């Protein structure tokens, strides 16, 4: 997600050629490129009918694999970084999902009226599927092809972990001075007549391929030689994942230059702007003062965002000068081991977000989720499973989390919420799994019995479901533990399919 007001301005600036440079892709030869996965997925995911048909875009895997191979051909080594825990300030968490659901509903109504072309345009602009919905697919694909990826954190190392970064303009908030915003790979069609089957294919042309890079220093020059601190303030006020837009900008068209001029008219001070900007009936003074508090939290969270060091330590940037109440800005600290699992993709951030933030947000699905049956599924039937997942996780971390109150909010009734305390969840799921002792040998035996298919790897949901249908294997997962730490070998019984 880029900062829209900046992107519009940069695309139409009079001095654009100085800010956005096109360079030969060979410039990146033998370089490690850090890639914002969510930004990357905004490109190949835009097939118009995906939100209508569901699933992943039909050509997504082919498109990604081809691009990865072309990068490899010119010596580019990508390292993808996926979103981790949520730390931004969002006053309207349900807004995007509800708008997308309504757009899809309108598109289906248009299609039912035999207006196919208009319906396709509506599906294309509905905003679904989101990059987050496709992140699991991309992780599996990267793992399959041996491409490294991490979650959530900036790497902190004196010799730099990557040589360049491909991502949205929002990265300027975090001290990145040059950002690759686009790869323009060139292809030339030709006829392949091997084996007597003539077919037209396209060949990658590295000599004609290039990439676009935007330079922060050129942007500062174009905006009137402003200091970098003012630039960061203006980007935050313009609206990003870290903080929503300044209240007076809502429902208005503006660019980053307009934001800079507004700040300059108030002494380049966000405090002055929020305290002195004219209020009205729609936006009272209290709204601006609340926004000022959010701005300070967001700015502190950016200045001291969480990083992972080359030694594997998780810490705040410039922790020596970080405020004592930094947890209000970047969230509560989780155990080092859990953070490492998160950064390597061994644990997904969804349930961790629930525990760290104390809030479960149930967003609208693509089709709207207006039926009472679906809403009952989400609000009533799945609630015990969410509580069980949180309780299992909380039992393994600090007692602070074991006594934390959790609030659940639903898109179909944003004004109401339900609350529960983890310590009140009885009986504890931990006691019910105390006898669960899955041995590695049992897993390998089961994998062999299933034919050792690569489509059912150990650790996948499909492997777990199919394995537990075998009653003999299911019983073998409940075994005693020896006191000396050695596994007790229990032979599998003959398969007893349920």
Short mmCIF file of C-alpha atoms in Angstrom, two decimals:
data_model
loop_
_atom_site.label_atom_id
_atom_site.label_comp_id
_atom_site.label_asym_id
_atom_site.label_seq_id
_atom_site.Cartn_x
_atom_site.Cartn_y
_atom_site.Cartn_z
CA UNK A 1 0.00 0.00 0.00
CA UNK A 2 1.50 3.30 -1.09
CA UNK A 3 0.68 6.79 0.09
CA UNK A 4 -1.85 7.83 -2.54
CA UNK A 5 -1.32 11.59 -2.22
CA UNK A 6 2.42 11.13 -2.77
CA UNK A 7 2.03 8.63 -5.63
CA UNK A 8 -0.32 10.95 -7.54
CA UNK A 9 2.02 13.89 -7.09
CA UNK A 10 5.13 11.91 -8.08
CA UNK A 11 3.43 10.60 -11.23
CA UNK A 12 2.52 14.10 -12.41
CA UNK A 13 5.34 16.28 -11.02
CA UNK A 14 6.94 18.70 -13.47
CA UNK A 15 10.38 17.46 -12.47
CA UNK A 16 9.40 13.79 -12.53
CA UNK A 17 12.41 12.70 -14.59
CA UNK A 18 14.73 13.86 -11.80
CA UNK A 19 12.77 12.03 -9.09
CA UNK A 20 11.84 8.83 -10.90
CA UNK A 21 14.73 7.37 -12.86
CA UNK A 22 14.60 4.42 -15.24
CA UNK A 23 17.76 2.32 -15.13
CA UNK A 24 18.91 -0.85 -16.94
CA UNK A 25 18.03 -3.99 -15.02
CA UNK A 26 21.65 -5.08 -15.38
CA UNK A 27 22.44 -2.44 -12.74
CA UNK A 28 20.99 -4.85 -10.16
CA UNK A 29 23.13 -7.79 -11.22
CA UNK A 30 24.45 -9.80 -8.26
CA UNK A 31 22.27 -7.83 -5.83
CA UNK A 32 19.91 -8.87 -3.06
CA UNK A 33 16.58 -7.06 -3.46
CA UNK A 34 14.24 -6.78 -0.49
CA UNK A 35 10.67 -7.07 -1.78
CA UNK A 36 7.54 -5.93 0.04
CA UNK A 37 5.30 -8.95 -0.60
CA UNK A 38 2.00 -7.08 -0.26
CA UNK A 39 3.12 -4.45 -2.77
CA UNK A 40 4.39 -7.14 -5.14
CA UNK A 41 1.04 -8.96 -5.04
CA UNK A 42 -0.86 -5.84 -6.06
CA UNK A 43 0.42 -6.36 -9.61
CA UNK A 44 -0.21 -9.98 -10.67
CA UNK A 45 -3.36 -10.24 -8.53
CA UNK A 46 -5.41 -7.83 -10.65
CA UNK A 47 -7.31 -10.31 -12.78
CA UNK A 48 -10.82 -8.83 -13.03
CA UNK A 49 -12.94 -11.91 -12.26
CA UNK A 50 -11.01 -13.29 -9.27
CA UNK A 51 -13.37 -11.65 -6.79
CA UNK A 52 -16.31 -13.27 -8.62
CA UNK A 53 -14.85 -16.75 -9.05
CA UNK A 54 -12.83 -16.95 -5.82
CA UNK A 55 -9.46 -18.60 -5.28
CA UNK A 56 -6.14 -17.35 -6.64
CA UNK A 57 -5.77 -15.64 -10.02
CA UNK A 58 -5.53 -18.33 -12.70
CA UNK A 59 -2.24 -17.08 -14.14
CA UNK A 60 -0.70 -16.00 -10.84
CA UNK A 61 1.70 -18.91 -10.37
CA UNK A 62 2.86 -18.81 -13.99
CA UNK A 63 3.41 -15.05 -13.81
CA UNK A 64 5.38 -15.19 -10.54
CA UNK A 65 7.55 -18.16 -11.53
CA UNK A 66 8.43 -16.53 -14.83
CA UNK A 67 9.41 -13.27 -13.16
CA UNK A 68 11.52 -15.10 -10.57
CA UNK A 69 13.37 -16.95 -13.35
CA UNK A 70 13.95 -13.73 -15.29
CA UNK A 71 15.34 -12.03 -12.19
CA UNK A 72 17.62 -14.98 -11.63
CA UNK A 73 18.83 -14.74 -15.23
CA UNK A 74 20.19 -11.23 -14.60
CA UNK A 75 21.65 -12.06 -11.18
CA UNK A 76 18.92 -10.62 -8.96
CA UNK A 77 18.41 -12.47 -5.66
CA UNK A 78 15.00 -11.57 -4.19
CA UNK A 79 14.17 -11.70 -0.49
CA UNK A 80 10.46 -11.26 0.22
CA UNK A 81 9.14 -9.64 3.40
CA UNK A 82 5.51 -10.26 4.42
CA UNK A 83 3.36 -8.25 6.82
CA UNK A 84 3.57 -9.42 10.42
CA UNK A 85 1.85 -8.01 13.49
CA UNK A 86 -0.41 -4.99 13.05
CA UNK A 87 0.96 -1.84 14.66
CA UNK A 88 -0.77 0.91 12.68
CA UNK A 89 -3.61 3.08 13.97
CA UNK A 90 -6.85 2.35 12.11
CA UNK A 91 -10.06 4.15 13.03
CA UNK A 92 -12.11 2.29 10.43
CA UNK A 93 -10.91 -1.34 10.30
CA UNK A 94 -14.07 -2.63 8.62
CA UNK A 95 -14.24 0.08 5.94
CA UNK A 96 -12.22 -1.50 3.10
CA UNK A 97 -13.77 -4.98 3.45
CA UNK A 98 -17.32 -3.59 3.58
CA UNK A 99 -16.71 -1.35 0.55
CA UNK A 100 -15.23 -4.29 -1.41
CA UNK A 101 -18.18 -6.50 -0.50
CA UNK A 102 -20.65 -3.84 -1.66
CA UNK A 103 -18.71 -3.36 -4.90
CA UNK A 104 -18.87 -7.09 -5.56
CA UNK A 105 -22.59 -7.14 -4.86
CA UNK A 106 -23.11 -4.26 -7.30
CA UNK A 107 -21.00 -6.06 -9.90
CA UNK A 108 -23.14 -9.22 -9.61
CA UNK A 109 -26.32 -7.15 -9.96
CA UNK A 110 -24.86 -5.51 -13.06
CA UNK A 111 -23.95 -8.91 -14.49
CA UNK A 112 -27.48 -10.20 -13.85
CA UNK A 113 -28.73 -7.23 -15.89
CA UNK A 114 -26.73 -8.51 -18.91
CA UNK A 115 -24.18 -5.69 -18.66
CA UNK A 116 -21.10 -7.92 -18.78
CA UNK A 117 -18.44 -5.32 -19.63
CA UNK A 118 -19.55 -2.94 -16.88
CA UNK A 119 -19.66 -5.86 -14.43
CA UNK A 120 -16.06 -6.82 -15.27
CA UNK A 121 -14.94 -3.23 -14.63
CA UNK A 122 -16.68 -3.28 -11.24
CA UNK A 123 -15.11 -6.61 -10.29
CA UNK A 124 -11.69 -5.27 -11.31
CA UNK A 125 -11.99 -2.23 -9.02
CA UNK A 126 -13.60 -4.02 -6.06
CA UNK A 127 -10.30 -4.35 -4.21
CA UNK A 128 -10.46 -8.13 -3.87
CA UNK A 129 -8.68 -10.36 -3.38
CA UNK A 130 -6.39 -8.41 -1.08
CA UNK A 131 -2.64 -9.11 -1.04
CA UNK A 132 -3.09 -10.54 2.48
CA UNK A 133 -5.51 -13.15 1.10
CA UNK A 134 -2.87 -14.30 -1.40
CA UNK A 135 0.13 -14.22 0.93
CA UNK A 136 -0.20 -17.90 1.91
CA UNK A 137 -0.19 -18.91 -1.75
CA UNK A 138 2.94 -16.84 -2.41
CA UNK A 139 4.78 -18.27 0.63
CA UNK A 140 4.18 -21.83 -0.57
CA UNK A 141 5.38 -20.89 -4.04
CA UNK A 142 8.53 -19.22 -2.73
CA UNK A 143 9.29 -22.21 -0.50
CA UNK A 144 8.82 -24.55 -3.45
CA UNK A 145 11.37 -22.62 -5.51
CA UNK A 146 13.85 -21.99 -2.70
CA UNK A 147 13.31 -18.21 -2.52
CA UNK A 148 13.93 -16.82 1.00
CA UNK A 149 11.30 -14.80 2.84
CA UNK A 150 10.68 -13.42 6.31
CA UNK A 151 7.78 -11.77 8.11
CA UNK A 152 7.34 -8.45 9.79
CA UNK A 153 10.76 -7.05 10.60
CA UNK A 154 13.45 -4.86 9.13
CA UNK A 155 16.88 -6.45 9.27
CA UNK A 156 19.44 -4.37 11.19
CA UNK A 157 23.04 -4.97 10.14
CA UNK A 158 25.93 -2.53 9.65
CA UNK A 159 26.80 -3.95 6.22
CA UNK A 160 23.14 -3.92 5.09
CA UNK A 161 21.12 -7.06 4.52
CA UNK A 162 19.80 -6.03 1.08
CA UNK A 163 21.21 -3.84 -1.69
CA UNK A 164 17.89 -2.27 -2.75
CA UNK A 165 14.20 -2.32 -1.81
CA UNK A 166 11.18 -2.86 -4.05
CA UNK A 167 8.03 -1.56 -2.39
CA UNK A 168 5.51 1.24 -1.81
CA UNK A 169 6.18 4.92 -1.13
CA UNK A 170 5.26 4.28 2.52
CA UNK A 171 8.80 2.97 3.03
CA UNK A 172 10.04 6.59 2.99
CA UNK A 173 8.59 6.81 6.51
CA UNK A 174 11.17 4.30 7.72
CA UNK A 175 14.35 5.98 6.53
CA UNK A 176 14.62 4.32 3.11
CA UNK A 177 16.13 6.89 0.73
CA UNK A 178 15.65 5.09 -2.62
CA UNK A 179 12.76 2.79 -3.54
CA UNK A 180 12.29 0.60 -6.60
CA UNK A 181 8.66 1.09 -7.59
CA UNK A 182 8.42 -0.89 -10.80
CA UNK A 183 10.15 -3.54 -12.92
CA UNK A 184 9.61 -3.19 -16.67
CA UNK A 185 10.65 -6.55 -18.11
CA UNK A 186 10.83 -6.70 -21.89
CA UNK A 187 9.85 -9.74 -23.97
CA UNK A 188 10.12 -10.55 -27.66
CA UNK A 189 7.75 -13.03 -29.31
CA UNK A 190 9.13 -15.73 -31.60
CA UNK A 191 8.00 -19.02 -33.12
CA UNK A 192 9.24 -22.21 -31.44
CA UNK A 193 9.11 -25.11 -33.91
CA UNK A 194 10.81 -27.79 -31.80
CA UNK A 195 9.47 -31.33 -32.14
CA UNK A 196 7.44 -30.22 -35.11
CA UNK A 197 4.91 -28.27 -33.04
CA UNK A 198 5.09 -24.61 -34.03
CA UNK A 199 3.93 -22.25 -31.29
CA UNK A 200 4.48 -18.61 -30.46
CA UNK A 201 6.26 -17.91 -27.18
CA UNK A 202 7.98 -14.86 -25.75
CA UNK A 203 11.62 -14.60 -24.81
CA UNK A 204 12.98 -12.44 -21.99
CA UNK A 205 15.13 -9.55 -23.27
CA UNK A 206 17.39 -8.39 -20.40
CA UNK A 207 19.14 -5.77 -22.54
CA UNK A 208 15.85 -3.94 -23.06
CA UNK A 209 14.49 -4.43 -19.52
CA UNK A 210 14.68 -1.75 -16.86
CA UNK A 211 13.39 -0.71 -13.46
CA UNK A 212 12.12 2.55 -11.99
CA UNK A 213 13.57 4.01 -8.83
CA UNK A 214 12.40 7.04 -6.89
CA UNK A 215 14.90 9.11 -4.89
CA UNK A 216 13.85 10.81 -1.65
CA UNK A 217 16.45 13.58 -1.98
CA UNK A 218 15.07 14.56 -5.38
CA UNK A 219 11.57 14.64 -3.86
CA UNK A 220 12.71 16.96 -1.07
CA UNK A 221 14.27 19.24 -3.68
CA UNK A 222 11.11 19.28 -5.79
CA UNK A 223 8.97 20.10 -2.74
CA UNK A 224 11.01 23.22 -1.99
CA UNK A 225 14.15 21.82 -0.39
CA UNK A 226 12.24 20.81 2.71
CA UNK A 227 13.94 18.85 5.54
CA UNK A 228 13.37 15.12 5.79
CA UNK A 229 11.51 15.52 9.11
CA UNK A 230 8.87 17.72 7.47
CA UNK A 231 8.61 15.21 4.63
CA UNK A 232 7.88 12.36 7.06
CA UNK A 233 5.29 14.49 8.90
CA UNK A 234 3.56 15.30 5.60
CA UNK A 235 3.52 11.63 4.53
CA UNK A 236 1.90 10.65 7.82
CA UNK A 237 -0.74 13.38 7.54
CA UNK A 238 -1.49 12.25 3.99
CA UNK A 239 -2.61 8.83 5.24
CA UNK A 240 -0.94 5.42 5.31
CA UNK A 241 -1.14 2.03 7.05
CA UNK A 242 0.62 3.63 10.02
CA UNK A 243 -1.95 6.42 10.44
CA UNK A 244 -5.12 7.61 8.73
CA UNK A 245 -5.28 10.90 6.88
CA UNK A 246 -5.66 14.28 8.59
CA UNK A 247 -9.41 14.71 9.36
CA UNK A 248 -9.78 17.82 7.19
CA UNK A 249 -8.57 15.88 4.12
CA UNK A 250 -11.35 13.31 4.15
CA UNK A 251 -13.59 13.38 1.08
CA UNK A 252 -11.16 15.83 -0.59
CA UNK A 253 -8.63 15.57 -3.40
CA UNK A 254 -5.09 16.57 -2.46
CA UNK A 255 -1.43 15.78 -3.12
CA UNK A 256 1.64 15.66 -0.90
CA UNK A 257 2.54 19.18 -2.05
CA UNK A 258 -0.78 20.43 -0.63
CA UNK A 259 0.03 18.76 2.69
CA UNK A 260 3.50 20.35 2.80
CA UNK A 261 2.04 23.80 2.07
CA UNK A 262 -0.57 23.33 4.81
CA UNK A 263 2.11 22.36 7.34
CA UNK A 264 4.28 25.30 6.31
CA UNK A 265 1.39 27.71 6.94
CA UNK A 266 1.24 26.47 10.55
CA UNK A 267 4.93 26.87 11.27
CA UNK A 268 5.81 23.36 10.07
CA UNK A 269 4.30 22.03 13.29
CA UNK A 270 1.69 19.26 13.47
CA UNK A 271 0.91 20.40 17.03
CA UNK A 272 0.05 23.90 15.79
CA UNK A 273 -1.95 22.45 12.91
CA UNK A 274 -4.13 20.26 15.15
CA UNK A 275 -4.61 22.97 17.78
CA UNK A 276 -5.35 25.85 15.40
CA UNK A 277 -6.97 24.39 12.29
CA UNK A 278 -10.53 25.76 11.98
CA UNK A 279 -13.14 23.40 13.37
CA UNK A 280 -16.69 22.94 12.11
CA UNK A 281 -19.76 20.84 12.85
CA UNK A 282 -18.44 17.83 10.96
CA UNK A 283 -14.95 17.94 12.50
CA UNK A 284 -14.88 19.43 16.04
CA UNK A 285 -11.70 20.36 17.88
CA UNK A 286 -11.76 17.11 19.88
CA UNK A 287 -11.30 15.15 16.64
CA UNK A 288 -8.13 17.09 15.79
CA UNK A 289 -6.75 16.68 19.31
CA UNK A 290 -7.41 12.95 19.21
CA UNK A 291 -5.67 12.81 15.84
CA UNK A 292 -2.68 14.63 17.33
CA UNK A 293 -2.35 11.92 19.97
CA UNK A 294 -2.54 9.24 17.27
CA UNK A 295 0.06 11.11 15.21
CA UNK A 296 2.51 11.18 18.10
CA UNK A 297 2.06 7.46 18.72
CA UNK A 298 2.49 6.62 15.04
CA UNK A 299 5.60 8.80 14.68
CA UNK A 300 7.19 7.27 17.79
CA UNK A 301 6.37 3.79 16.49
CA UNK A 302 8.11 4.61 13.22
CA UNK A 303 11.21 6.11 14.84
CA UNK A 304 11.57 3.05 17.08
CA UNK A 305 10.05 0.32 14.92
CA UNK A 306 10.90 -3.26 15.72
CA UNK A 307 13.95 -4.76 13.97
CA UNK A 308 15.68 -8.11 13.95
CA UNK A 309 19.46 -8.06 14.31
CA UNK A 310 21.88 -10.34 12.51
CA UNK A 311 22.23 -12.26 15.81
CA UNK A 312 18.47 -12.92 15.78
CA UNK A 313 17.57 -10.50 18.60
CA UNK A 314 14.23 -8.69 18.34
CA UNK A 315 14.50 -5.12 19.57
CA UNK A 316 13.34 -1.55 19.01
CA UNK A 317 15.39 0.64 16.71
CA UNK A 318 17.54 3.06 18.74
CA UNK A 319 16.30 1.40 21.90
CA UNK A 320 18.75 3.42 24.01
CA UNK A 321 16.66 6.58 23.49
CA UNK A 322 13.23 4.96 23.12
CA UNK A 323 10.53 6.09 25.59
CA UNK A 324 9.59 3.83 28.50
CA UNK A 325 6.00 3.51 27.25
CA UNK A 326 6.99 2.41 23.73
CA UNK A 327 4.63 -0.57 24.00
CA UNK A 328 1.73 1.85 23.47
CA UNK A 329 3.19 2.60 20.03
CA UNK A 330 4.55 -0.74 18.76
CA UNK A 331 2.56 -3.22 20.84
CA UNK A 332 3.36 -5.51 23.74
CA UNK A 333 6.58 -7.50 23.59
CA UNK A 334 6.23 -11.18 22.74
CA UNK A 335 8.75 -13.90 23.69
CA UNK A 336 11.93 -13.99 21.58
CA UNK A 337 11.23 -17.55 20.46
CA UNK A 338 7.72 -16.66 19.29
CA UNK A 339 9.03 -13.62 17.43
CA UNK A 340 11.58 -15.79 15.65
CA UNK A 341 8.89 -18.30 14.65
CA UNK A 342 6.84 -15.40 13.30
CA UNK A 343 9.73 -13.89 11.32
CA UNK A 344 10.44 -17.24 9.63
CA UNK A 345 6.82 -17.95 8.78
CA UNK A 346 6.47 -20.92 11.15
CA UNK A 347 3.63 -19.13 12.95
CA UNK A 348 1.04 -17.02 11.20
CA UNK A 349 0.32 -13.53 12.58
CA UNK A 350 -3.49 -13.79 12.80
CA UNK A 351 -3.90 -15.30 16.28
CA UNK A 352 -0.79 -13.45 17.51
CA UNK A 353 -2.45 -10.20 16.47
CA UNK A 354 -5.55 -11.12 18.48
CA UNK A 355 -3.46 -11.78 21.58
CA UNK A 356 -1.12 -8.79 21.23
CA UNK A 357 -3.82 -6.23 20.41
CA UNK A 358 -6.59 -7.68 22.57
CA UNK A 359 -9.00 -7.30 19.64
CA UNK A 360 -10.47 -9.80 17.19
CA UNK A 361 -11.76 -8.14 14.02
CA UNK A 362 -14.05 -10.24 11.85
CA UNK A 363 -13.99 -8.56 8.43
CA UNK A 364 -16.61 -8.84 5.71
CA UNK A 365 -16.06 -11.66 3.20
CA UNK A 366 -15.97 -11.02 -0.56
CA UNK A 367 -19.63 -11.90 -1.07
CA UNK A 368 -20.79 -9.63 1.77
CA UNK A 369 -21.77 -12.17 4.43
CA UNK A 370 -25.31 -10.80 4.74
CA UNK A 371 -27.03 -14.12 5.46
CA UNK A 372 -27.99 -14.93 9.05
CA UNK A 373 -26.61 -18.45 8.62
CA UNK A 374 -23.12 -17.14 7.79
CA UNK A 375 -23.19 -14.53 10.54
CA UNK A 376 -24.23 -17.20 13.06
CA UNK A 377 -21.32 -19.36 11.90
CA UNK A 378 -18.85 -16.53 12.51
CA UNK A 379 -20.33 -15.15 15.73
CA UNK A 380 -21.53 -18.30 17.50
CA UNK A 381 -20.22 -21.55 16.03
CA UNK A 382 -16.59 -20.51 15.48
CA UNK A 383 -16.27 -18.48 18.68
CA UNK A 384 -15.23 -21.49 20.86
CA UNK A 385 -12.49 -22.39 18.38
CA UNK A 386 -11.08 -18.84 18.45
CA UNK A 387 -11.11 -18.89 22.24
CA UNK A 388 -9.39 -22.27 22.28
CA UNK A 389 -6.64 -21.05 19.94
CA UNK A 390 -6.03 -17.97 22.10
CA UNK A 391 -5.97 -20.01 25.31
CA UNK A 392 -3.44 -22.49 23.88
CA UNK A 393 -1.17 -19.64 22.82
CA UNK A 394 -1.56 -17.67 26.07
CA UNK A 395 -0.66 -20.71 28.19
CA UNK A 396 2.85 -20.62 26.70
CA UNK A 397 3.63 -16.93 27.24
CA UNK A 398 3.73 -14.38 30.07
CA UNK A 399 0.99 -14.36 32.71
CA UNK A 400 0.04 -10.87 31.50
CA UNK A 401 -1.46 -12.46 28.39
CA UNK A 402 -3.10 -15.28 30.34
CA UNK A 403 -5.29 -12.73 32.13
CA UNK A 404 -5.90 -10.44 29.18
CA UNK A 405 -9.38 -9.32 28.16
CA UNK A 406 -10.18 -9.89 24.49
CA UNK A 407 -12.77 -7.90 22.53
CA UNK A 408 -14.44 -9.30 19.40
CA UNK A 409 -15.97 -6.99 16.79
CA UNK A 410 -17.98 -7.94 13.70
CA UNK A 411 -18.38 -6.10 10.40
CA UNK A 412 -22.18 -6.59 10.39
CA UNK A 413 -22.61 -4.86 13.76
CA UNK A 414 -19.68 -2.49 14.22
CA UNK A 415 -21.35 -0.66 17.11
CA UNK A 416 -21.48 -3.69 19.42
CA UNK A 417 -18.77 -5.98 20.71
CA UNK A 418 -18.33 -9.04 22.91
CA UNK A 419 -15.66 -9.47 25.56
CA UNK A 420 -14.11 -12.40 27.42
CA UNK A 421 -11.09 -12.94 29.64
CA UNK A 422 -8.67 -15.71 28.75
CA UNK A 423 -8.35 -16.81 32.38
CA UNK A 424 -12.08 -17.58 32.45
CA UNK A 425 -11.86 -20.14 29.64
CA UNK A 426 -12.44 -23.42 31.49
CA UNK A 427 -11.50 -26.16 31.21
CA UNK A 428 -8.14 -25.06 29.89
CA UNK A 429 -7.33 -26.62 26.48
CA UNK A 430 -3.82 -27.24 27.81
CA UNK A 431 -5.05 -30.03 30.09
CA UNK A 432 -6.85 -31.75 27.22
CA UNK A 433 -3.64 -32.01 25.14
CA UNK A 434 -1.32 -33.02 27.99
CA UNK A 435 -1.33 -36.65 26.79
CA UNK A 436 -0.82 -35.67 23.15
CA UNK A 437 2.63 -36.86 22.10
CA UNK A 438 3.06 -37.12 18.33
CA UNK A 439 6.26 -38.99 17.53
CA UNK A 440 8.33 -38.16 14.47
CA UNK A 441 8.59 -41.85 13.54
CA UNK A 442 4.81 -42.08 13.53
CA UNK A 443 4.55 -39.14 11.15
CA UNK A 444 7.12 -40.63 8.80
CA UNK A 445 5.38 -44.02 8.90
CA UNK A 446 2.06 -42.37 8.12
CA UNK A 447 3.58 -40.35 5.27
CA UNK A 448 5.01 -43.56 3.81
CA UNK A 449 1.66 -45.31 4.16
CA UNK A 450 0.01 -42.49 2.22
CA UNK A 451 2.46 -42.92 -0.64
CA UNK A 452 4.85 -40.10 0.35
CA UNK A 453 3.00 -37.65 -1.89
CA UNK A 454 4.49 -34.17 -2.21
CA UNK A 455 0.90 -32.88 -2.34
CA UNK A 456 0.47 -33.88 1.32
CA UNK A 457 3.58 -32.63 3.14
CA UNK A 458 3.90 -33.13 6.89
CA UNK A 459 2.60 -29.98 8.55
CA UNK A 460 -0.13 -29.31 6.00
CA UNK A 461 -3.78 -29.27 7.01
CA UNK A 462 -4.62 -31.89 4.39
CA UNK A 463 -2.02 -34.28 5.83
CA UNK A 464 -3.37 -33.79 9.36
CA UNK A 465 -7.02 -34.35 8.37
CA UNK A 466 -6.35 -37.46 6.28
CA UNK A 467 -3.99 -38.90 8.90
CA UNK A 468 -6.42 -38.48 11.79
CA UNK A 469 -9.14 -40.27 9.84
CA UNK A 470 -7.05 -43.39 10.44
CA UNK A 471 -8.08 -44.46 13.95
CA UNK A 472 -4.88 -46.47 14.43
CA UNK A 473 -2.72 -43.43 13.77
CA UNK A 474 -4.97 -41.22 15.91
CA UNK A 475 -4.51 -43.55 18.91
CA UNK A 476 -0.75 -43.62 18.33
CA UNK A 477 -0.58 -39.84 18.83
CA UNK A 478 -1.62 -40.26 22.49
CA UNK A 479 1.37 -41.91 24.09
CA UNK A 480 3.19 -41.68 27.43
CA UNK A 481 6.32 -39.61 27.82
CA UNK A 482 9.31 -41.16 29.57
CA UNK A 483 10.86 -39.28 32.47
CA UNK A 484 14.32 -39.24 30.88
CA UNK A 485 13.00 -37.38 27.84
CA UNK A 486 13.20 -40.37 25.47
CA UNK A 487 10.25 -41.00 23.21
CA UNK A 488 8.31 -44.20 23.86
CA UNK A 489 7.95 -46.03 20.57
CA UNK A 490 4.38 -47.20 19.97
CA UNK A 491 3.83 -49.24 16.81
CA UNK A 492 1.00 -48.19 14.55
CA UNK A 493 -1.97 -50.50 14.41
CA UNK A 494 -3.51 -51.59 11.16
CA UNK A 495 -5.44 -48.81 9.44
CA UNK A 496 -9.01 -48.44 10.56
CA UNK A 497 -10.61 -45.93 8.25
CA UNK A 498 -13.55 -44.13 9.74
#
